[in-house]
Amino acid sequence: MSVVEEVIRIREQSCTLEPGNVLPGLSQGAYISEEFFRTEQDKVFAKNWVFVGFVHEFVEPGTCAPIEVAGQPLLIVSNDDGEIGVFHNICRHRGLKLVTDRCNVQGSISCPYHAWSYSLDGELEAAPHFGGFRKQDVPGFSRADHGLKRVRHVEWNDWIFVNLSGDAEEFEEYSRSFAEQIKILDVKLLKPIGKIDLGEVKCNWKFLMENFIEPYHVPIVHDETASGQPLKDHYTIVAGRCLGSAIDLEAEKETTAKSSALDMSARYLTLFPNFVLGIYLPDQAGVHLNIPVSADRTRQFRVLYSVGEQHYTDSDKENLCNLWYSVHKEDHEIAELLQEGRRSPVMNDGGVMSPHWEDSANQFQNLVLQAMKD
Ligand code: FES
Ligand SMILES: [Fe+2]
């Protein structure tokens, strides 16, 4: 039996369907097995709408950023008009990976091997000497057929999503339940005010997603950084592909800019599989980019946004970045210990989850397993 089949079998065996009953966790293979990770890349990340980057980082024509989705090298490119395209990051001659670091390519993308060059819209503009010295033409070879291969993408607000397989349902439909939940936020007023590079976290990407959407840990793990968010005011959100948690406090503060701790009403929302948005009322939001690297490594960034006209000084921005860095590091420590724990056979059964606080995280796991079965 494969690891994937084993994880699904254990889950189904321990599933209690009575509402309000204890919920089963995911057994160890789902977090530590490279086989499970590779299948997940093919079935979850290649087939769904995956979050890959921020539109505001591509306003400058010629900006190119290499990314990876489901283990495949892709390239985000901003063309002469500042429009974004996503391509396979692969030269159509011998298949070299074209761009290795974020850069501005100044007008065209040139392959470092035999100097084939591509426009910012992906057309093959030149294949120098391909047919002989100073001769590009070869019978049976058409440059028009050898442009960069495009990948389906959408830009939604400041966020870029990619669907590698090309056959996921339209993004509007795919994200409908999420869009419903974020109506409290006027997304047109979002302005990026900072970016935190949180480095590579030594855990499976699912631990970071699950941790974000269960409020059970907040008063314990973030006892100081979230001192104004008591457990009793939290609740979970389970709405199709939108899973999360929320806290409603009676009076919202006028601004979150000078906070040294989280003490406002908030929404912690995810769009399956990897888009993460935090809304901190009334005037702040944050988006995480979680990039699975291997079964036990995840790369993470966070972009901070202001909402509306609130002015943030440089020192406000620095305070916020420091606050969020601390909050994330508190979660990372926990997620890394979860990863360590999954090496033990004690977790063969996946443990248990609270039907009250962890139903959102449990449903996230269901979506992963559902995709693995399809
Ligand atoms: S591999 Fe790119 S030009 Fe030859
Ligand atoms: Fe947390």
GROMACS .gro file of C-alpha atoms and ligand atoms in nm:
model
  379
    1MET     CA    1   0.000   0.000   0.000
    2SER     CA    2   0.139   0.344  -0.089
    3VAL     CA    3   0.190   0.609   0.177
    4VAL     CA    4  -0.098   0.810   0.030
    5GLU     CA    5  -0.335   0.512   0.046
    6GLU     CA    6  -0.221   0.441   0.402
    7VAL     CA    7  -0.287   0.801   0.517
    8ILE     CA    8  -0.634   0.793   0.359
    9ARG     CA    9  -0.711   0.450   0.509
   10ILE     CA   10  -0.615   0.560   0.863
   11ARG     CA   11  -0.819   0.878   0.827
   12GLU     CA   12  -1.127   0.693   0.709
   13GLN     CA   13  -1.092   0.434   0.983
   14SER     CA   14  -1.084   0.696   1.258
   15CYS     CA   15  -1.348   0.925   1.109
   16THR     CA   16  -1.649   0.977   1.335
   17LEU     CA   17  -1.925   1.141   1.142
   18GLU     CA   18  -2.136   1.250   1.442
   19PRO     CA   19  -2.134   1.631   1.457
   20GLY     CA   20  -1.962   1.755   1.772
   21ASN     CA   21  -1.747   1.440   1.808
   22VAL     CA   22  -1.372   1.448   1.836
   23LEU     CA   23  -1.209   1.483   1.493
   24PRO     CA   24  -0.917   1.274   1.363
   25GLY     CA   25  -0.583   1.434   1.268
   26LEU     CA   26  -0.364   1.336   0.974
   27SER     CA   27  -0.121   1.052   1.026
   28GLN     CA   28   0.253   1.101   1.005
   29GLY     CA   29   0.300   1.005   0.637
   30ALA     CA   30   0.111   1.317   0.531
   31TYR     CA   31   0.380   1.537   0.686
   32ILE     CA   32   0.707   1.345   0.660
   33SER     CA   33   0.687   1.132   0.347
   34GLU     CA   34   0.849   1.264   0.028
   35GLU     CA   35   0.621   1.030  -0.169
   36PHE     CA   36   0.315   1.194  -0.014
   37PHE     CA   37   0.469   1.538  -0.082
   38ARG     CA   38   0.529   1.460  -0.451
   39THR     CA   39   0.176   1.327  -0.498
   40GLU     CA   40   0.043   1.636  -0.323
   41GLN     CA   41   0.241   1.857  -0.560
   42ASP     CA   42   0.080   1.680  -0.858
   43LYS     CA   43  -0.272   1.656  -0.723
   44VAL     CA   44  -0.308   1.965  -0.507
   45PHE     CA   45  -0.062   2.222  -0.642
   46ALA     CA   46  -0.070   2.143  -1.014
   47LYS     CA   47  -0.450   2.125  -1.034
   48ASN     CA   48  -0.580   2.410  -0.818
   49TRP     CA   49  -0.532   2.788  -0.817
   50VAL     CA   50  -0.205   2.839  -0.631
   51PHE     CA   51  -0.094   3.172  -0.489
   52VAL     CA   52   0.248   3.269  -0.627
   53GLY     CA   53   0.317   3.642  -0.592
   54PHE     CA   54   0.221   4.007  -0.551
   55VAL     CA   55   0.111   4.225  -0.843
   56HIS     CA   56   0.272   4.540  -0.698
   57GLU     CA   57   0.614   4.378  -0.734
   58PHE     CA   58   0.575   4.365  -1.114
   59VAL     CA   59   0.481   4.720  -1.211
   60GLU     CA   60   0.822   4.788  -1.368
   61PRO     CA   61   0.831   4.656  -1.730
   62GLY     CA   62   1.094   4.386  -1.772
   63THR     CA   63   1.067   4.256  -1.415
   64CYS     CA   64   1.115   3.878  -1.411
   65ALA     CA   65   1.087   3.647  -1.112
   66PRO     CA   66   1.147   3.272  -1.119
   67ILE     CA   67   0.901   3.070  -0.909
   68GLU     CA   68   0.824   2.703  -0.866
   69VAL     CA   69   0.482   2.540  -0.863
   70ALA     CA   70   0.444   2.164  -0.815
   71GLY     CA   71   0.819   2.129  -0.866
   72GLN     CA   72   0.809   2.299  -1.206
   73PRO     CA   73   1.017   2.610  -1.285
   74LEU     CA   74   0.793   2.902  -1.388
   75LEU     CA   75   0.859   3.266  -1.465
   76ILE     CA   76   0.650   3.572  -1.385
   77VAL     CA   77   0.720   3.850  -1.637
   78SER     CA   78   0.605   4.209  -1.663
   79ASN     CA   79   0.581   4.316  -2.030
   80ASP     CA   80   0.642   4.658  -2.191
   81ASP     CA   81   0.299   4.775  -2.075
   82GLY     CA   82   0.349   4.644  -1.723
   83GLU     CA   83   0.109   4.354  -1.786
   84ILE     CA   84   0.190   4.029  -1.612
   85GLY     CA   85   0.244   3.699  -1.793
   86VAL     CA   86   0.337   3.363  -1.645
   87PHE     CA   87   0.542   3.113  -1.848
   88HIS     CA   88   0.731   2.792  -1.807
   89ASN     CA   89   1.084   2.914  -1.727
   90ILE     CA   90   1.227   2.691  -1.998
   91CYS     CA   91   1.416   2.771  -2.318
   92ARG     CA   92   1.243   2.601  -2.611
   93HIS     CA   93   1.577   2.499  -2.766
   94ARG     CA   94   1.734   2.250  -2.523
   95GLY     CA   95   1.524   2.319  -2.219
   96LEU     CA   96   1.756   2.531  -2.007
   97LYS     CA   97   1.602   2.705  -1.706
   98LEU     CA   98   1.615   3.064  -1.828
   99VAL     CA   99   1.598   3.299  -1.529
  100THR     CA  100   1.748   3.201  -1.196
  101ASP     CA  101   1.706   3.519  -0.989
  102ARG     CA  102   1.460   3.804  -0.973
  103CYS     CA  103   1.587   4.076  -1.208
  104ASN     CA  104   1.495   4.328  -1.475
  105VAL     CA  105   1.584   4.175  -1.812
  106GLN     CA  106   1.575   4.511  -1.992
  107GLY     CA  107   1.352   4.433  -2.288
  108SER     CA  108   1.409   4.066  -2.366
  109ILE     CA  109   1.483   3.732  -2.204
  110SER     CA  110   1.803   3.585  -2.339
  111CYS     CA  111   1.911   3.224  -2.292
  112PRO     CA  112   2.267   3.200  -2.156
  113TYR     CA  113   2.341   2.880  -2.354
  114HIS     CA  114   2.300   2.961  -2.729
  115ALA     CA  115   2.149   3.312  -2.698
  116TRP     CA  116   1.796   3.245  -2.817
  117SER     CA  117   1.597   3.547  -2.708
  118TYR     CA  118   1.233   3.597  -2.615
  119SER     CA  119   1.017   3.907  -2.596
  120LEU     CA  120   0.851   4.002  -2.268
  121ASP     CA  121   0.534   3.847  -2.415
  122GLY     CA  122   0.716   3.518  -2.460
  123GLU     CA  123   0.764   3.522  -2.840
  124LEU     CA  124   1.086   3.374  -2.972
  125GLU     CA  125   1.248   3.677  -3.136
  126ALA     CA  126   1.582   3.532  -3.236
  127ALA     CA  127   1.751   3.193  -3.265
  128PRO     CA  128   2.094   3.314  -3.378
  129HIS     CA  129   2.290   3.091  -3.620
  130PHE     CA  130   2.044   2.804  -3.569
  131GLY     CA  131   2.049   2.721  -3.941
  132GLY     CA  132   2.422   2.792  -3.988
  133PHE     CA  133   2.647   3.097  -3.947
  134ARG     CA  134   2.429   3.413  -3.961
  135LYS     CA  135   2.134   3.203  -4.063
  136GLN     CA  136   1.836   3.144  -3.836
  137ASP     CA  137   1.604   2.958  -4.072
  138VAL     CA  138   1.591   2.582  -4.091
  139PRO     CA  139   1.331   2.391  -4.296
  140GLY     CA  140   1.056   2.267  -4.066
  141PHE     CA  141   1.140   2.517  -3.790
  142SER     CA  142   0.910   2.806  -3.716
  143ARG     CA  143   1.006   3.064  -3.455
  144ALA     CA  144   0.636   3.139  -3.408
  145ASP     CA  145   0.590   2.786  -3.270
  146HIS     CA  146   0.876   2.809  -3.024
  147GLY     CA  147   0.783   3.090  -2.791
  148LEU     CA  148   0.778   3.042  -2.415
  149LYS     CA  149   0.494   2.819  -2.301
  150ARG     CA  150   0.229   3.017  -2.120
  151VAL     CA  151   0.073   2.912  -1.790
  152ARG     CA  152  -0.281   3.005  -1.694
  153HIS     CA  153  -0.286   3.280  -1.433
  154VAL     CA  154  -0.515   3.542  -1.280
  155GLU     CA  155  -0.450   3.863  -1.096
  156TRP     CA  156  -0.700   3.917  -0.817
  157ASN     CA  157  -0.646   4.243  -0.631
  158ASP     CA  158  -0.273   4.245  -0.547
  159TRP     CA  159  -0.234   3.870  -0.579
  160ILE     CA  160  -0.119   3.642  -0.858
  161PHE     CA  161  -0.257   3.287  -0.885
  162VAL     CA  162  -0.149   3.013  -1.122
  163ASN     CA  163  -0.335   2.704  -1.242
  164LEU     CA  164  -0.070   2.477  -1.391
  165SER     CA  165  -0.301   2.207  -1.526
  166GLY     CA  166  -0.509   2.474  -1.704
  167ASP     CA  167  -0.838   2.302  -1.623
  168ALA     CA  168  -0.938   2.425  -1.278
  169GLU     CA  169  -1.276   2.597  -1.273
  170GLU     CA  170  -1.279   2.975  -1.339
  171PHE     CA  171  -1.109   3.161  -1.055
  172GLU     CA  172  -1.421   3.363  -0.978
  173GLU     CA  173  -1.612   3.045  -0.910
  174TYR     CA  174  -1.317   2.879  -0.736
  175SER     CA  175  -1.275   3.168  -0.492
  176ARG     CA  176  -1.642   3.260  -0.441
  177SER     CA  177  -1.669   3.150  -0.077
  178PHE     CA  178  -1.345   3.331   0.006
  179ALA     CA  179  -1.455   3.651  -0.168
  180GLU     CA  180  -1.777   3.638   0.037
  181GLN     CA  181  -1.583   3.621   0.363
  182ILE     CA  182  -1.355   3.916   0.287
  183LYS     CA  183  -1.636   4.156   0.203
  184ILE     CA  184  -1.568   4.338   0.532
  185LEU     CA  185  -1.244   4.456   0.372
  186ASP     CA  186  -1.237   4.722   0.101
  187VAL     CA  187  -0.963   4.556  -0.104
  188LYS     CA  188  -0.931   4.858  -0.332
  189LEU     CA  189  -0.790   5.052  -0.037
  190LEU     CA  190  -0.505   4.808   0.028
  191LYS     CA  191  -0.157   4.958   0.011
  192PRO     CA  192   0.155   4.749   0.067
  193ILE     CA  193   0.364   4.896   0.350
  194GLY     CA  194   0.624   4.627   0.413
  195LYS     CA  195   0.747   4.277   0.334
  196ILE     CA  196   0.898   4.029   0.577
  197ASP     CA  197   1.116   3.743   0.458
  198LEU     CA  198   1.051   3.470   0.713
  199GLY     CA  199   1.301   3.232   0.557
  200GLU     CA  200   1.270   2.856   0.538
  201VAL     CA  201   1.066   2.700   0.816
  202LYS     CA  202   1.157   2.342   0.908
  203CYS     CA  203   0.810   2.199   0.871
  204ASN     CA  204   0.555   2.071   0.623
  205TRP     CA  205   0.347   2.347   0.460
  206LYS     CA  206   0.023   2.201   0.601
  207PHE     CA  207   0.131   2.267   0.959
  208LEU     CA  208   0.160   2.640   0.881
  209MET     CA  209  -0.182   2.648   0.712
  210GLU     CA  210  -0.352   2.452   0.991
  211ASN     CA  211  -0.189   2.666   1.257
  212PHE     CA  212  -0.313   2.986   1.095
  213ILE     CA  213  -0.677   2.880   1.099
  214GLU     CA  214  -0.716   2.730   1.446
  215PRO     CA  215  -0.756   2.980   1.728
  216TYR     CA  216  -0.705   2.720   2.004
  217HIS     CA  217  -0.332   2.799   2.037
  218VAL     CA  218  -0.353   3.180   2.027
  219PRO     CA  219  -0.369   3.266   2.400
  220ILE     CA  220  -0.095   3.014   2.479
  221VAL     CA  221   0.157   3.053   2.197
  222HIS     CA  222   0.099   3.428   2.156
  223ASP     CA  223   0.029   3.508   2.521
  224GLU     CA  224   0.210   3.841   2.490
  225THR     CA  225   0.191   3.928   2.119
  226ALA     CA  226  -0.185   3.856   2.108
  227SER     CA  227  -0.263   3.947   2.468
  228GLY     CA  228  -0.577   4.136   2.363
  229GLN     CA  229  -0.735   3.840   2.183
  230PRO     CA  230  -0.892   3.604   2.440
  231LEU     CA  231  -0.993   3.255   2.334
  232LYS     CA  232  -1.360   3.304   2.425
  233ASP     CA  233  -1.405   3.566   2.153
  234HIS     CA  234  -1.271   3.345   1.873
  235TYR     CA  235  -1.465   3.122   1.639
  236THR     CA  236  -1.384   2.917   1.329
  237ILE     CA  237  -1.493   2.965   0.968
  238VAL     CA  238  -1.566   2.667   0.743
  239ALA     CA  239  -1.702   2.773   0.405
  240GLY     CA  240  -1.609   2.557   0.106
  241ARG     CA  241  -1.248   2.632   0.006
  242CYS     CA  242  -1.237   2.920   0.255
  243LEU     CA  243  -1.123   2.802   0.596
  244GLY     CA  244  -1.026   3.021   0.883
  245SER     CA  245  -1.092   3.168   1.220
  246ALA     CA  246  -1.207   3.506   1.347
  247ILE     CA  247  -1.232   3.716   1.656
  248ASP     CA  248  -1.488   3.987   1.718
  249LEU     CA  249  -1.410   4.231   1.997
  250GLU     CA  250  -1.655   4.492   2.113
  251ALA     CA  251  -1.470   4.812   2.035
  252GLU     CA  252  -1.223   4.833   1.753
  253LYS     CA  253  -0.928   5.054   1.813
  254GLU     CA  254  -0.888   5.357   1.597
  255THR     CA  255  -0.567   5.233   1.440
  256THR     CA  256  -0.347   4.926   1.464
  257ALA     CA  257  -0.035   5.111   1.356
  258LYS     CA  258   0.120   5.164   1.695
  259SER     CA  259   0.016   4.835   1.852
  260SER     CA  260   0.284   4.634   2.022
  261ALA     CA  261   0.036   4.347   2.061
  262LEU     CA  262  -0.264   4.220   1.866
  263ASP     CA  263  -0.579   4.343   2.036
  264MET     CA  264  -0.828   4.405   1.757
  265SER     CA  265  -1.107   4.220   1.579
  266ALA     CA  266  -0.955   4.006   1.309
  267ARG     CA  267  -1.016   3.748   1.037
  268TYR     CA  268  -0.765   3.472   0.963
  269LEU     CA  269  -0.869   3.332   0.627
  270THR     CA  270  -0.726   3.089   0.376
  271LEU     CA  271  -0.818   3.002   0.021
  272PHE     CA  272  -0.724   2.642  -0.049
  273PRO     CA  273  -0.451   2.541  -0.094
  274ASN     CA  274  -0.201   2.813   0.006
  275PHE     CA  275  -0.343   3.167   0.008
  276VAL     CA  276  -0.345   3.325   0.352
  277LEU     CA  277  -0.501   3.661   0.438
  278GLY     CA  278  -0.519   3.822   0.780
  279ILE     CA  279  -0.753   4.118   0.827
  280TYR     CA  280  -0.698   4.332   1.135
  281LEU     CA  281  -0.978   4.580   1.176
  282PRO     CA  282  -1.002   4.860   1.103
  283ASP     CA  283  -0.696   4.945   0.897
  284GLN     CA  284  -0.450   4.664   0.844
  285ALA     CA  285  -0.410   4.338   0.653
  286GLY     CA  286  -0.139   4.087   0.577
  287VAL     CA  287  -0.087   3.814   0.318
  288HIS     CA  288   0.145   3.517   0.358
  289LEU     CA  289   0.311   3.343   0.071
  290ASN     CA  290   0.379   2.985   0.179
  291ILE     CA  291   0.593   2.791  -0.069
  292PRO     CA  292   0.630   2.416  -0.006
  293VAL     CA  293   0.994   2.319  -0.066
  294SER     CA  294   0.996   1.957   0.053
  295ALA     CA  295   0.803   1.737   0.296
  296ASP     CA  296   0.970   1.913   0.587
  297ARG     CA  297   1.059   2.260   0.456
  298THR     CA  298   0.841   2.562   0.370
  299ARG     CA  299   0.954   2.905   0.251
  300GLN     CA  300   0.748   3.194   0.388
  301PHE     CA  301   0.701   3.564   0.317
  302ARG     CA  302   0.449   3.813   0.448
  303VAL     CA  303   0.337   4.139   0.290
  304LEU     CA  304   0.178   4.396   0.521
  305TYR     CA  305  -0.096   4.628   0.392
  306SER     CA  306  -0.257   4.940   0.523
  307VAL     CA  307  -0.625   4.986   0.447
  308GLY     CA  308  -0.748   5.337   0.372
  309GLU     CA  309  -0.591   5.669   0.443
  310GLN     CA  310  -0.421   5.588   0.770
  311HIS     CA  311  -0.066   5.725   0.755
  312TYR     CA  312   0.212   5.494   0.864
  313THR     CA  313   0.547   5.653   0.947
  314ASP     CA  314   0.865   5.458   0.885
  315SER     CA  315   0.883   5.382   1.253
  316ASP     CA  316   0.519   5.256   1.255
  317LYS     CA  317   0.607   5.027   0.966
  318GLU     CA  318   0.916   4.900   1.143
  319ASN     CA  319   0.713   4.833   1.461
  320LEU     CA  320   0.456   4.639   1.264
  321CYS     CA  321   0.719   4.434   1.082
  322ASN     CA  322   0.882   4.353   1.418
  323LEU     CA  323   0.549   4.258   1.574
  324TRP     CA  324   0.461   4.029   1.286
  325TYR     CA  325   0.807   3.877   1.275
  326SER     CA  326   0.770   3.785   1.645
  327VAL     CA  327   0.420   3.640   1.597
  328HIS     CA  328   0.537   3.427   1.303
  329LYS     CA  329   0.845   3.305   1.488
  330GLU     CA  330   0.623   3.193   1.778
  331ASP     CA  331   0.418   2.989   1.529
  332HIS     CA  332   0.729   2.857   1.354
  333GLU     CA  333   0.872   2.718   1.677
  334ILE     CA  334   0.550   2.527   1.732
  335ALA     CA  335   0.525   2.408   1.372
  336GLU     CA  336   0.883   2.281   1.381
  337LEU     CA  337   0.808   2.083   1.699
  338LEU     CA  338   0.501   1.935   1.530
  339GLN     CA  339   0.726   1.827   1.244
  340GLU     CA  340   0.970   1.664   1.491
  341GLY     CA  341   0.676   1.491   1.662
  342ARG     CA  342   0.554   1.338   1.338
  343ARG     CA  343   0.866   1.119   1.323
  344SER     CA  344   0.725   0.918   1.613
  345PRO     CA  345   0.501   0.613   1.560
  346VAL     CA  346   0.281   0.760   1.836
  347MET     CA  347   0.140   0.978   1.559
  348ASN     CA  348   0.055   0.681   1.336
  349ASP     CA  349  -0.311   0.750   1.407
  350GLY     CA  350  -0.279   1.127   1.350
  351GLY     CA  351  -0.390   1.230   1.699
  352VAL     CA  352  -0.720   1.408   1.765
  353MET     CA  353  -0.864   1.752   1.694
  354SER     CA  354  -1.121   1.967   1.873
  355PRO     CA  355  -1.460   1.983   1.697
  356HIS     CA  356  -1.499   2.336   1.836
  357TRP     CA  357  -1.162   2.500   1.762
  358GLU     CA  358  -1.000   2.281   1.499
  359ASP     CA  359  -1.285   2.194   1.263
  360SER     CA  360  -1.143   2.450   1.015
  361ALA     CA  361  -0.799   2.284   1.020
  362ASN     CA  362  -0.965   1.942   0.998
  363GLN     CA  363  -1.165   2.052   0.693
  364PHE     CA  364  -0.845   2.183   0.532
  365GLN     CA  365  -0.703   1.831   0.573
  366ASN     CA  366  -1.020   1.690   0.415
  367LEU     CA  367  -0.965   1.911   0.109
  368VAL     CA  368  -0.607   1.784   0.079
  369LEU     CA  369  -0.721   1.422   0.102
  370GLN     CA  370  -1.009   1.480  -0.140
  371ALA     CA  371  -0.763   1.620  -0.397
  372MET     CA  372  -0.532   1.322  -0.341
  373LYS     CA  373  -0.818   1.082  -0.416
  374ASP     CA  374  -0.929   1.258  -0.737
  375FES     S1  375   1.922   2.597  -2.462
  375FES    FE1  376   1.855   2.800  -2.478
  375FES     S2  377   1.949   2.868  -2.660
  375FES    FE2  378   2.012   2.666  -2.645
  376FE      FE  379  -0.043   3.155   1.574
   0.00000   0.00000   0.00000
